[in-house]
mmCIF file of C-alpha atoms in Angstrom:
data_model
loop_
_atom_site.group_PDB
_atom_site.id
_atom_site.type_symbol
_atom_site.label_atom_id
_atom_site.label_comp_id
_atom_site.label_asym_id
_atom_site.label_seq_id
_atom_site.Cartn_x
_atom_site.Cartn_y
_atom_site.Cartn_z
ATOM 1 C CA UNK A 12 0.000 0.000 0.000
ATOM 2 C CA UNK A 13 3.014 2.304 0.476
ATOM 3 C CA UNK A 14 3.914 2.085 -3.384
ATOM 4 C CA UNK A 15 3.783 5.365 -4.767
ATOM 5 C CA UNK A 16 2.456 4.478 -8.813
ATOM 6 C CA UNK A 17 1.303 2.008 -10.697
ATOM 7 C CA UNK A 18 4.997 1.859 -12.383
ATOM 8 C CA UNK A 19 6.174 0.684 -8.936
ATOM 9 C CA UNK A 20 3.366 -2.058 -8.431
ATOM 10 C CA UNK A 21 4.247 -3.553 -12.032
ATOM 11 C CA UNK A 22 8.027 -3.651 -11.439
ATOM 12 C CA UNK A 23 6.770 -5.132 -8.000
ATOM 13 C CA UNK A 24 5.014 -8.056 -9.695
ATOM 14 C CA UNK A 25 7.121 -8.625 -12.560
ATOM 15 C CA UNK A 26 9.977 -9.276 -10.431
ATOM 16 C CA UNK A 27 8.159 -11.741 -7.794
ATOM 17 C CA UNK A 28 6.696 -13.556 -11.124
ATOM 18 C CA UNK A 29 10.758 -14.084 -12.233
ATOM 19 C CA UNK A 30 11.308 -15.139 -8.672
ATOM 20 C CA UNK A 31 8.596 -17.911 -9.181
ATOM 21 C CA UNK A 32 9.574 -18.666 -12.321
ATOM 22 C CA UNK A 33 13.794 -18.730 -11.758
ATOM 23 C CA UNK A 34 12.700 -20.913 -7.807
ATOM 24 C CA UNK A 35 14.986 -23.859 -7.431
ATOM 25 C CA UNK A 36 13.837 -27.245 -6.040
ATOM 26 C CA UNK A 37 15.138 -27.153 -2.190
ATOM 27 C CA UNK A 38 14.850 -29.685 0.714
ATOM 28 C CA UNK A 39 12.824 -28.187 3.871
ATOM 29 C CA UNK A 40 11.974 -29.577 7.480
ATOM 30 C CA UNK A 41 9.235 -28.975 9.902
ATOM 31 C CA UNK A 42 9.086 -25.013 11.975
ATOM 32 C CA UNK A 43 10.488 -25.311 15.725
ATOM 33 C CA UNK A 44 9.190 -22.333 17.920
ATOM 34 C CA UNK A 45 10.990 -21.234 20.889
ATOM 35 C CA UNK A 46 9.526 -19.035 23.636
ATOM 36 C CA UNK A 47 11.222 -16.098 25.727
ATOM 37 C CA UNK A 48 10.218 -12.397 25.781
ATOM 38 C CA UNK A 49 10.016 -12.694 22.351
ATOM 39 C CA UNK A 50 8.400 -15.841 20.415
ATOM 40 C CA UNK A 51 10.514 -16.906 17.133
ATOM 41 C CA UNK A 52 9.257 -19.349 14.698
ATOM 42 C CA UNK A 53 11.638 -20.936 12.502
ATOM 43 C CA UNK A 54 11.141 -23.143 8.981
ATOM 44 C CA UNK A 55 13.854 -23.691 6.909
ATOM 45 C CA UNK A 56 14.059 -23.946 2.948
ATOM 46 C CA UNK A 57 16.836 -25.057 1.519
ATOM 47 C CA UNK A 58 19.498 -22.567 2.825
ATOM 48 C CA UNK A 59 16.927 -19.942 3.709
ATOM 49 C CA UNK A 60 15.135 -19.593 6.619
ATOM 50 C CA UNK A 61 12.086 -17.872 7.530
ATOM 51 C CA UNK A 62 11.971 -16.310 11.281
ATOM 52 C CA UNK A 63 9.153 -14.881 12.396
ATOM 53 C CA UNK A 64 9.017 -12.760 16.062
ATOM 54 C CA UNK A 65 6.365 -11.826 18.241
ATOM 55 C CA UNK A 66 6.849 -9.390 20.897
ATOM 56 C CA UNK A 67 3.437 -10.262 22.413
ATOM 57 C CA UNK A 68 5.228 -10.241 26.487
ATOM 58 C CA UNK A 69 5.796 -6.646 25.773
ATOM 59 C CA UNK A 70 2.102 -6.327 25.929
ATOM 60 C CA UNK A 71 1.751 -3.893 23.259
ATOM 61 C CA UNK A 72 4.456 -4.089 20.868
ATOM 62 C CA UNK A 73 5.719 -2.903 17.068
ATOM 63 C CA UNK A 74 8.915 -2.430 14.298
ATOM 64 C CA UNK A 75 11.815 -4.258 14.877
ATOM 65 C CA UNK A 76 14.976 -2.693 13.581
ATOM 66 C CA UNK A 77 16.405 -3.375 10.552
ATOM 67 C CA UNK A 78 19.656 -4.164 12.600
ATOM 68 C CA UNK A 79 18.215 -7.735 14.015
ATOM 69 C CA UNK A 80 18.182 -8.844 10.267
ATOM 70 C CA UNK A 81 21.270 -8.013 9.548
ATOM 71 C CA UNK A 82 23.361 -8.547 12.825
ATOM 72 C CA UNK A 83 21.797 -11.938 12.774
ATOM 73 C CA UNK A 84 23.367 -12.566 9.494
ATOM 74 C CA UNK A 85 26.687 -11.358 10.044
ATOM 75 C CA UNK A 86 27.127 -13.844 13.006
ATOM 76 C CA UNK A 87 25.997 -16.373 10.723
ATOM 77 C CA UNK A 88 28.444 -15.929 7.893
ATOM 78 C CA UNK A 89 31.170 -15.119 10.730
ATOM 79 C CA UNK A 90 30.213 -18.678 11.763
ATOM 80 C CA UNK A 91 30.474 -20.287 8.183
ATOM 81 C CA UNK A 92 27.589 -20.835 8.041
ATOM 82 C CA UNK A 93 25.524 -20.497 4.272
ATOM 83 C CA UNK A 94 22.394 -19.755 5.789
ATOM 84 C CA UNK A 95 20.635 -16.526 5.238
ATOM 85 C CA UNK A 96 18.271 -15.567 8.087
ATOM 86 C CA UNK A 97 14.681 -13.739 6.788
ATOM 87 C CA UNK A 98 14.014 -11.795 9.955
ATOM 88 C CA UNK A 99 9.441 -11.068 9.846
ATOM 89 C CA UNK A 100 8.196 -8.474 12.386
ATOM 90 C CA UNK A 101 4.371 -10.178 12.884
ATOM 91 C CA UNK A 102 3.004 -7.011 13.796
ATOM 92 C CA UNK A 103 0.461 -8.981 16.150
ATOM 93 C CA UNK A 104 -0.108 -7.437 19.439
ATOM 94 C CA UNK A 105 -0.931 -3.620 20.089
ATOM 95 C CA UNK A 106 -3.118 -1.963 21.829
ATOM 96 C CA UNK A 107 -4.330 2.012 21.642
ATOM 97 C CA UNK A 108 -2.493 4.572 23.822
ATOM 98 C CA UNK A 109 1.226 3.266 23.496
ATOM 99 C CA UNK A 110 3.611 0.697 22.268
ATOM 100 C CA UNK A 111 7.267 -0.919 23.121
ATOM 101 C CA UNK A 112 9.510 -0.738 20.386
ATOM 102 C CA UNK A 113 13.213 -2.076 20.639
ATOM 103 C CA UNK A 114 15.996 -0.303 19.437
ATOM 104 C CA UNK A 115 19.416 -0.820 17.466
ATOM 105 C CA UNK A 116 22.339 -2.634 19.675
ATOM 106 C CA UNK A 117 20.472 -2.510 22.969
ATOM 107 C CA UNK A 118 19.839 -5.314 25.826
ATOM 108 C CA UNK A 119 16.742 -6.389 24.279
ATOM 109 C CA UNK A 120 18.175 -6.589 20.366
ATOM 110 C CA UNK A 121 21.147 -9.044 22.315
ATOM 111 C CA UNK A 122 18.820 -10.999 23.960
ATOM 112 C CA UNK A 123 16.762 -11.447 20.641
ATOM 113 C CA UNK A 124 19.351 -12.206 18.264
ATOM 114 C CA UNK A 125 20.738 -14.706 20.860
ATOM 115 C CA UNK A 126 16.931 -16.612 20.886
ATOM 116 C CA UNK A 127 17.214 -16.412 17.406
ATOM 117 C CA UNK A 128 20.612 -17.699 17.084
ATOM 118 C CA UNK A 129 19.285 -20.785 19.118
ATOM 119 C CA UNK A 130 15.663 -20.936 16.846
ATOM 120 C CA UNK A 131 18.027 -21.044 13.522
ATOM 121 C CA UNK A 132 20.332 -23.607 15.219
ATOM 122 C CA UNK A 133 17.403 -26.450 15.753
ATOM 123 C CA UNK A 134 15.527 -26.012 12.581
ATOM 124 C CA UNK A 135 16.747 -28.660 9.972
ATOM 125 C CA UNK A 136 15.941 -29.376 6.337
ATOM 126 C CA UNK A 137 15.631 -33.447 5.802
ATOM 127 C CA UNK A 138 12.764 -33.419 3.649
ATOM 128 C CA UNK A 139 12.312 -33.806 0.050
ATOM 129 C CA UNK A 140 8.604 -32.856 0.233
ATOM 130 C CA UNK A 141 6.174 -31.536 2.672
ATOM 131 C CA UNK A 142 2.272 -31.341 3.515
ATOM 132 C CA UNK A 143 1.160 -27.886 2.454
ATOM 133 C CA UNK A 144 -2.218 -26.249 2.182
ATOM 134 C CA UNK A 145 -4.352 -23.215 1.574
ATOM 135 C CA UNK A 146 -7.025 -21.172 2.458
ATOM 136 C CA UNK A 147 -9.108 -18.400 3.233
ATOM 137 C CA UNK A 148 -11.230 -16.882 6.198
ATOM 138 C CA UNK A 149 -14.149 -14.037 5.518
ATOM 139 C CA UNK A 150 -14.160 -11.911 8.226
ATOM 140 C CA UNK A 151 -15.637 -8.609 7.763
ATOM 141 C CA UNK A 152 -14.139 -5.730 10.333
ATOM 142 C CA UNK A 153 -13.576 -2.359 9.715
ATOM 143 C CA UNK A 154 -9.782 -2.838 11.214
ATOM 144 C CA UNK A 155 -9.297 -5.576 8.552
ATOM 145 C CA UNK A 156 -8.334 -4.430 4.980
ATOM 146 C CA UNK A 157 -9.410 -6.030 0.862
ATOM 147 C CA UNK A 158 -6.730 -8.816 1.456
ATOM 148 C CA UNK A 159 -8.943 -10.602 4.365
ATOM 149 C CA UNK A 160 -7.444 -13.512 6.405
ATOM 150 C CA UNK A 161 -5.450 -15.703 4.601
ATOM 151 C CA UNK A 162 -4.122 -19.532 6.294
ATOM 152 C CA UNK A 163 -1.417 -21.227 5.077
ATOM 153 C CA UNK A 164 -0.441 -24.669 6.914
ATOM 154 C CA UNK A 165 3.211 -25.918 5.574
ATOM 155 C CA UNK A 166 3.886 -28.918 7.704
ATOM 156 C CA UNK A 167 3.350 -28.161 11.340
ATOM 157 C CA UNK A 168 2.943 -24.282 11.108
ATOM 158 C CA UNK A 169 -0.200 -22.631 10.305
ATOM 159 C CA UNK A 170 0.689 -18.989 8.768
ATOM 160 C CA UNK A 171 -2.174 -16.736 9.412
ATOM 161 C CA UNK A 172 -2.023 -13.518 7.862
ATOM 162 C CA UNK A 173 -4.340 -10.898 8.669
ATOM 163 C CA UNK A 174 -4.572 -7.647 6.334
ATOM 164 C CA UNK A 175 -4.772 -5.255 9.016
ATOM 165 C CA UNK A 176 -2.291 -3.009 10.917
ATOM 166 C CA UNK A 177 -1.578 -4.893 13.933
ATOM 167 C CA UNK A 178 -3.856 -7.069 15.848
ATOM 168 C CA UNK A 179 -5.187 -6.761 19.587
ATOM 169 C CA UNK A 180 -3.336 -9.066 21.685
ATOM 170 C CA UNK A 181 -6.524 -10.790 22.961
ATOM 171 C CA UNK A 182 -7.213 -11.920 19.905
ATOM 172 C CA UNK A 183 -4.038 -13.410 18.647
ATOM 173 C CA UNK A 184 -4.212 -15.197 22.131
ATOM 174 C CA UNK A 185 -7.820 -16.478 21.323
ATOM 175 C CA UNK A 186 -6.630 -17.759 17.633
ATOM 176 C CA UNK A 187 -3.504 -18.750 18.812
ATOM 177 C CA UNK A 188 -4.687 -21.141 21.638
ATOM 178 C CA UNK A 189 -6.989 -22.703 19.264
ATOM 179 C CA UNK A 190 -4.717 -23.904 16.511
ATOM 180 C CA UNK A 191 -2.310 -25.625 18.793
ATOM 181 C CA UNK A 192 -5.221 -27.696 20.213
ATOM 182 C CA UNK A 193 -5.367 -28.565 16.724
ATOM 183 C CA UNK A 194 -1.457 -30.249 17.261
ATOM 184 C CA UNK A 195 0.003 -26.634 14.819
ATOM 185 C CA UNK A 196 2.066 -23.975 15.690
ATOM 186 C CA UNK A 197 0.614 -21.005 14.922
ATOM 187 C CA UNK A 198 2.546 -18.267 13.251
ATOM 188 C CA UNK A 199 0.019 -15.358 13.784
ATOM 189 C CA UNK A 200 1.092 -11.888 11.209
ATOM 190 C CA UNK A 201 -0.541 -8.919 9.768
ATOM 191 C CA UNK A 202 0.635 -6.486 6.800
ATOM 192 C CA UNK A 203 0.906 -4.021 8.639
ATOM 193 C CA UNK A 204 -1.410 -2.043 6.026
ATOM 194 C CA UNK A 205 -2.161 1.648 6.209
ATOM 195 C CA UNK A 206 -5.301 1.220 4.410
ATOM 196 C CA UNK A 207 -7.233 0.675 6.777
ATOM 197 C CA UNK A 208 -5.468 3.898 8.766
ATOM 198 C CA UNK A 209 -7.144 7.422 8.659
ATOM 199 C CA UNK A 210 -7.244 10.736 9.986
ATOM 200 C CA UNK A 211 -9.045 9.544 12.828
ATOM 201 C CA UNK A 212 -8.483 5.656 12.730
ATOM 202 C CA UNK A 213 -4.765 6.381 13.317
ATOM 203 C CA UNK A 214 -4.246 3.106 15.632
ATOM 204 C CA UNK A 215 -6.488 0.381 13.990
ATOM 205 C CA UNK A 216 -5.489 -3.063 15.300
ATOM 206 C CA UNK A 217 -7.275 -6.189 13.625
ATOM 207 C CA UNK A 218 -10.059 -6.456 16.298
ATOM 208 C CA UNK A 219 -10.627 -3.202 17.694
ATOM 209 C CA UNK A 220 -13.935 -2.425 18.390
ATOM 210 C CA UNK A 221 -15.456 -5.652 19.181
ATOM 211 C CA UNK A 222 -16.492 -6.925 22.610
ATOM 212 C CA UNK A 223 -15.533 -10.710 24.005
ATOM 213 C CA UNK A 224 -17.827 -12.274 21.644
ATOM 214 C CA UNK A 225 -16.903 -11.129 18.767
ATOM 215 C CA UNK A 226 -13.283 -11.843 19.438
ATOM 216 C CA UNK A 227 -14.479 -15.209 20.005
ATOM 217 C CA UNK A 228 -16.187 -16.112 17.153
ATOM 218 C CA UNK A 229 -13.420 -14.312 14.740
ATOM 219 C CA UNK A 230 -11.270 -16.809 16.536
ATOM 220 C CA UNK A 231 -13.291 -19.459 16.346
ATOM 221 C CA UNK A 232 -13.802 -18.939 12.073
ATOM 222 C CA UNK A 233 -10.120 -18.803 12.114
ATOM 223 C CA UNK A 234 -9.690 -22.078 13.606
ATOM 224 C CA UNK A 235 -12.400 -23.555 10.756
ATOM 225 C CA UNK A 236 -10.026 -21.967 8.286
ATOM 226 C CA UNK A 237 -6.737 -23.366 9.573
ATOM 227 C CA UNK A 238 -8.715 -26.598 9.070
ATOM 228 C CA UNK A 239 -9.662 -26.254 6.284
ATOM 229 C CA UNK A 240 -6.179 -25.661 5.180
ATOM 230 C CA UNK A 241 -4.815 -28.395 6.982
ATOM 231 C CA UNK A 242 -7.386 -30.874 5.568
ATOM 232 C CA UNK A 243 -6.634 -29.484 1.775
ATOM 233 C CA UNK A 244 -2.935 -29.956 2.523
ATOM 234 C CA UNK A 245 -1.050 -32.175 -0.182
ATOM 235 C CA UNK A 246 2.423 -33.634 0.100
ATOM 236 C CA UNK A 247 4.423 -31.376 -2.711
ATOM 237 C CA UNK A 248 8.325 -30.427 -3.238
ATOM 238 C CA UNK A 249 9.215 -27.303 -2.392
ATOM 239 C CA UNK A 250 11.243 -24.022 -4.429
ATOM 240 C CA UNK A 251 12.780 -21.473 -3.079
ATOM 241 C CA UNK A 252 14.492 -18.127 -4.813
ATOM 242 C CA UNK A 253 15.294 -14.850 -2.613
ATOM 243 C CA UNK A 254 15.186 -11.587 -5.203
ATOM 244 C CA UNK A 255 16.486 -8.321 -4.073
ATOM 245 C CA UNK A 256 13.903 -5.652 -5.563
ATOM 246 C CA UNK A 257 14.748 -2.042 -5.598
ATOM 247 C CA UNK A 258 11.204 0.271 -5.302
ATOM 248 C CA UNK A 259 10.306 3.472 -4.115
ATOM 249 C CA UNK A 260 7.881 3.576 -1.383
ATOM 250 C CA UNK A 261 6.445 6.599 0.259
ATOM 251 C CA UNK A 262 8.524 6.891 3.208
ATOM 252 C CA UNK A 263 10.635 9.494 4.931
ATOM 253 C CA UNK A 264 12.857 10.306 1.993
ATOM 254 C CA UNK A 265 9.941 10.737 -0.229
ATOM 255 C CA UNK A 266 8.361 13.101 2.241
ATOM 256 C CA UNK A 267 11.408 14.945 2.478
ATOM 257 C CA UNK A 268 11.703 15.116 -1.882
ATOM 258 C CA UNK A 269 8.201 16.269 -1.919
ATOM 259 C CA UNK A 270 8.488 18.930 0.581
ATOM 260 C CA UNK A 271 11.488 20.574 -1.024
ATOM 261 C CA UNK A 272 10.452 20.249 -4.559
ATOM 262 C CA UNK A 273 7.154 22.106 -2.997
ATOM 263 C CA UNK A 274 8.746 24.851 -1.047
ATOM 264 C CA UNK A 275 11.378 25.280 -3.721
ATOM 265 C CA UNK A 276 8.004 25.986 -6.329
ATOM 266 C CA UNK A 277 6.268 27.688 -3.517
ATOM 267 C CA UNK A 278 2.797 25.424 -4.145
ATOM 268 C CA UNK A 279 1.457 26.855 -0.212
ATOM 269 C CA UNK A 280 -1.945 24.914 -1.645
ATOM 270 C CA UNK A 281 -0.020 21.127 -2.008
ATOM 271 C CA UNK A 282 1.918 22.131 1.513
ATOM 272 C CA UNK A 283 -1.176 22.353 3.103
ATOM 273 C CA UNK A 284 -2.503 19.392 2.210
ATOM 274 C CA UNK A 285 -0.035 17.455 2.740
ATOM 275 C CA UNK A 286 -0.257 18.172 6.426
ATOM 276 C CA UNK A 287 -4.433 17.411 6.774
ATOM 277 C CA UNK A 288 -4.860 14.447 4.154
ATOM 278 C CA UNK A 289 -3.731 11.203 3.731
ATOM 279 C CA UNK A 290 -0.233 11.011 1.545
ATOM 280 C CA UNK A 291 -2.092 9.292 -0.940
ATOM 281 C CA UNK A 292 -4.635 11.886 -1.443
ATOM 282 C CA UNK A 293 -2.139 14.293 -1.489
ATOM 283 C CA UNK A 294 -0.423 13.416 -4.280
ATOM 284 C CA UNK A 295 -3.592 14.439 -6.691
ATOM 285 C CA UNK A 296 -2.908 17.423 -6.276
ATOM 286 C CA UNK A 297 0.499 18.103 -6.196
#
């Protein structure tokens, strides 16, 4: 949602469809899931793996630093080793009125890296193929965005992605407690979307808004979609390709063009808006 033109999104999807297309045939292994103040879920394929963090302990918790990625992999190549660590922020617990965030090189980045150190460690890759199926939840919230609930299971994970920005930590607790009755470990994400963001829904976690019930039975249709994916599952080999793709996005050095290029024509109008609408809106008129 953060791609600034049409251009972008096609160079976006071009590139992902050569990634498909170029994916090698890999061995993988089962996800291992390893609990501290953080929670890191690890799958490996072939000599990537995929580790995804939840800082649900921290109550109310968002955006990792891009350091954890990339410290992470530094020990790793320091250690020989020719694995490269994906490092996924899940985005899945915050609640209104504040957040913990974590920054570059401090206690809590050590102790992290260290867990995931340990995660990366245990996972192995032994098989040639692995149980994998699909599917999809319709939940209708004003906190959840056009890309819905979507359930993966690939062996014994279930991926659930929300399209929403964040997620109330009651009901990832709700959704997760269900799945691992079902004997899965639940990897609960969101996108982290803005569209569902306005002016005044500036904190809209998946969930907000609804009272115990309704948490409930959200949880409850996520369950009956994790099964359904787990009973669609079929045994298939697995690919794997990793693509470096360069975009713009509209971030902070965007802003910053925009702004200059504005005061430097002296467009007061554009200024303006860009300070009471949303960045996309603003760009009509600028």
């Amino acid at each position: 949602s953060n791609l600034p033109s049409k251009r972008e999104v096609d160079k976006m999807v071009e590139e992902i469809k050569k990634g498909i297309e170029e994916a090698e045939k890999c061995r993988c292994g089962n996800a291992v899931r390893i609990n501290s103040r953080f929670e890191v879920t690890t799958q490996r394929f072939g000599d990537i793996v995929v580790a995804a963090v939840s800082g649900r302990s921290f109550e109310s918790f968002e955006d990792l630093p891009s350091t954890v990625e990339k410290r992470l992999n530094d020990i790793l190549r320091a250690k020989g080793c020719k694995i490269r660590a994906i490092v996924i922020d899940r985005h899945d617990s915050l609640r209104p009125g504040g957040r913990r965030k974590i920054y570059p090189f401090s206690k809590e980045e050590d102790e992290l890296i260290d867990l995931l150190l340990d995660a990366v460690g245990k996972v192995e890759a032994g098989m040639d193929k692995i149980p994998v199926g699909y599917s999809r939840a319709d939940i209708r919230m004003r906190s959840i965005g056009k890309g819905g609930v979507r359930v993966a299971v690939v062996g014994n994970a279930a991926y659930i992605c929300f399209d929403s920005n964040n997620m109330l930590p009651e009901l990832r607790d709700m959704i997760a407690e269900r799945v691992e009755k079902e004997g899965l470990i639940p990897v609960i994400a969101t996108t982290d979307t803005h569209d569902t963001l306005g002016i005044r829904d500036t904190i809209n976690p998946a969930g907000i808004g609804c009272d115990e019930k309704c948490l409930e039975e959200t949880a409850d249709a996520i369950k009956e979609a994790v099964l359904k994916a787990k009973e669609s599952a079929k045994e298939v080999e697995v690919r794997v390709n990793m693509r470096r793709i360069r975009t713009k996005v509209v971030g902070d050095d965007l802003m910053r063009d925009i702004l200059r290029k504005t005061k430097e024509a002296d467009y007061s109008i554009p200024l303006v808006l860009l300070g009471i609408l949303p960045v996309q809106i603003a760009f009509l008129f600028i």
